[in-house]
Coordinates of C-alpha atoms in Angstrom, one line a residue:
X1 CA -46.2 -29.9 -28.1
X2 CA -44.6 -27.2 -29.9
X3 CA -40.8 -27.2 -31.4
X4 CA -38.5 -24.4 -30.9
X5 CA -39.7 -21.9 -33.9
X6 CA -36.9 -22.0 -36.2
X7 CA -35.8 -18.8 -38.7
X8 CA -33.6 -19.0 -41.9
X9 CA -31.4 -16.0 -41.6
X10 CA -28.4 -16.6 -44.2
X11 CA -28.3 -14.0 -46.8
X12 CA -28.6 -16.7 -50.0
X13 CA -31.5 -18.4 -48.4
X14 CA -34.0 -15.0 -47.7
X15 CA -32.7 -13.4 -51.2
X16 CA -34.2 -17.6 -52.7
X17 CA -37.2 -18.1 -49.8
X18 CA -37.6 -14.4 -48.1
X19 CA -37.8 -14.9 -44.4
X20 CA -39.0 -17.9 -43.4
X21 CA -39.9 -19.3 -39.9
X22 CA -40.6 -22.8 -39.3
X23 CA -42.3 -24.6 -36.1
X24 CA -42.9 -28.4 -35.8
X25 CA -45.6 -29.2 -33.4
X26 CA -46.5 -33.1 -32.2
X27 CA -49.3 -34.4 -30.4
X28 CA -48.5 -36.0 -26.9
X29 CA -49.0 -39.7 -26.7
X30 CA -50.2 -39.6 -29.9
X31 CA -48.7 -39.8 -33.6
X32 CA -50.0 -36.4 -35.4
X33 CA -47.4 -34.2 -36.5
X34 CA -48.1 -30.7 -37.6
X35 CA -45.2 -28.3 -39.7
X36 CA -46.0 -24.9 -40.0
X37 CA -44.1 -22.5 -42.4
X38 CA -44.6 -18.7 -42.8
X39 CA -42.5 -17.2 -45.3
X40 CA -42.7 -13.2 -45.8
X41 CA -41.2 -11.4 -49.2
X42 CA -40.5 -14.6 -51.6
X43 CA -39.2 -14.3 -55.1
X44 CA -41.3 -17.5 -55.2
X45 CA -44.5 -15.8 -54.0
X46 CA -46.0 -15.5 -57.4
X47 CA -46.3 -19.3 -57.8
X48 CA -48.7 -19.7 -54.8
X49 CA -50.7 -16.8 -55.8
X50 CA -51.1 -17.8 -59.5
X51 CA -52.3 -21.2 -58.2
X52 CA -54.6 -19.7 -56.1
X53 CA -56.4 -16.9 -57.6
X54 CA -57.9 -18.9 -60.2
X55 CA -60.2 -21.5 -57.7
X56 CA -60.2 -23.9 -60.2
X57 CA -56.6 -24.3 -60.7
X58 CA -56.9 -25.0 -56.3
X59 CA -59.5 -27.5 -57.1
X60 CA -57.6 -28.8 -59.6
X61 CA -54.5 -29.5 -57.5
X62 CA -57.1 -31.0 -54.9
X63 CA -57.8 -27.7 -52.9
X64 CA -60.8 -26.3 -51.4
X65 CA -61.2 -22.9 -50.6
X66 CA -62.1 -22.2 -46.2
X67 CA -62.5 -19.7 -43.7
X68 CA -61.0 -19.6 -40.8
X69 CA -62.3 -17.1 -38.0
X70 CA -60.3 -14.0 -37.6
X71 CA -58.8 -14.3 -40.2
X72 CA -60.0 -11.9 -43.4
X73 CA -58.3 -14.1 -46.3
X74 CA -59.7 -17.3 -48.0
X75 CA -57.5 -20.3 -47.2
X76 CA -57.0 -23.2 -49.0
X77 CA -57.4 -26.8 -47.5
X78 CA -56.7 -30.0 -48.7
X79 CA -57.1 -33.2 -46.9
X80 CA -56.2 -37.0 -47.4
X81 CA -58.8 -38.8 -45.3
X82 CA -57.0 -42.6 -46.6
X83 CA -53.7 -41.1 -45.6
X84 CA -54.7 -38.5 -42.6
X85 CA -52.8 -36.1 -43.9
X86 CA -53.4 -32.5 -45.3
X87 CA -51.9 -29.1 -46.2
X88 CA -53.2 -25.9 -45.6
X89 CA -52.0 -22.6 -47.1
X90 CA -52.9 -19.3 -46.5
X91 CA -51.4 -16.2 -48.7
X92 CA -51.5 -12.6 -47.2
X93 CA -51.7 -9.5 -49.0
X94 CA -49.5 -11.3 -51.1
X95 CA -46.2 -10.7 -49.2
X96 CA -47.2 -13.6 -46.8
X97 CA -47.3 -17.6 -47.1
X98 CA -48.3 -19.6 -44.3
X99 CA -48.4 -23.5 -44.9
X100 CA -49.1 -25.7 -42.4
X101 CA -49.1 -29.5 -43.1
X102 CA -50.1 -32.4 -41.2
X103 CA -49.4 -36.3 -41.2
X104 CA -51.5 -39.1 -39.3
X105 CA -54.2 -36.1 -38.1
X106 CA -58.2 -37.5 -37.8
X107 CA -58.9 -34.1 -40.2
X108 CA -58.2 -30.8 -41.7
X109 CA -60.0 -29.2 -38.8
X110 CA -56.7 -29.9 -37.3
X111 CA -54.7 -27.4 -39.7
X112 CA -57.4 -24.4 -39.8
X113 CA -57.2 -24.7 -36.0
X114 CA -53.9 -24.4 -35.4
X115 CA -54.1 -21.1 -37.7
X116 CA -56.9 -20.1 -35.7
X117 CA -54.8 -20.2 -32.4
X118 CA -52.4 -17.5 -33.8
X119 CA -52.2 -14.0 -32.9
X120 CA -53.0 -13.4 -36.7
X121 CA -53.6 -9.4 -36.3
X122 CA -50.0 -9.4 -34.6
X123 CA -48.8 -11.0 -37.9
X124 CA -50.4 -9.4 -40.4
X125 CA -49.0 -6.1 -38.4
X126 CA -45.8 -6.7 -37.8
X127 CA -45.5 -7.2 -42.1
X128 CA -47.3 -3.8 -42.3
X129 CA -50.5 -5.7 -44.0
X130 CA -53.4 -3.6 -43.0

C-alpha cells in the first residue's frame, strides 16, 4: 500500500537537499515497510557520487553493484539478510538520487522491484536527463 508522495518545498530545505519527494509504502497484512526518496539538484550530490564511482569504496560500505531492467544506470544494493533489511540507491546523470530502503523485507529483490515498477523514462525526462 502506498503513502501519499510527500515533496519538500520550503526555500532553506531545496537550497540544503534540492527537491526531494518522499513515498512510504507498507505491505498489507504483513510487516515490510519500504521508504523511497528521490532527490533532484543536491548540494549534497557529490557525496553519493564520490562513494560510488569508485566500486570498491561501494563494497567497502557493504554495496554491490545491480541492474535493474529499464533502467540504463548501475545501482547499488545492499542487503541485511539477519536483519531483513536493505538500501538501494540509484544516482542519475548525476542530478538524480533515488534511495529506497526497506525493513523486515524476505530480500533486496524487494527494493530493485519497486524501482522497476516506476515509469523511469518519465523521470529521467521530466529532469531533462537524456
Amino acid at each position: 500500500r502506498a503513502q501519499r508522495v510527500r515533496s519538500s518545498t520550503g526555500n532553506a530545505m531545496i537550497r540544503i537537499a534540492g527537491q526531494v519527494l518522499s513515498r512510504r509504502y507498507t505491505k498489507q497484512g504483513g510487516r515490510g515497510r519500504l521508504n523511497a526518496q528521490m532527490i533532484v539538484d543536491s548540494p549534497t550530490m557529490q557525496a553519493f557520487t564520490t562513494l560510488f564511482a569508485n566500486p570498491n569504496y561501494a563494497r567497502s560500505a557493504g554495496y554491490d553493484p545491480i541492474k535493474i531492467d529499464g533502467v540504463p544506470e548501475t545501482a547499488m544494493l545492499k542487503y541485511d539478510e539477519n536483519r531483513k533489511q536493505g538500501d538501494l540507491i540509484l544516482i542519475m546523470a548525476n542530478r538524480v538520487v533515488i534511495k529506497v530502503t526497506g525493513r523486515q523485507i524476505e530480500n533486496g529483490d524487494v527494493l530493485s522491484a519497486l524501482v522497476k515498477s516506476w515509469d523511469i523514462a518519465r523521470v529521467r525526462k521530466t529532469a531533462g536527463i537524456k
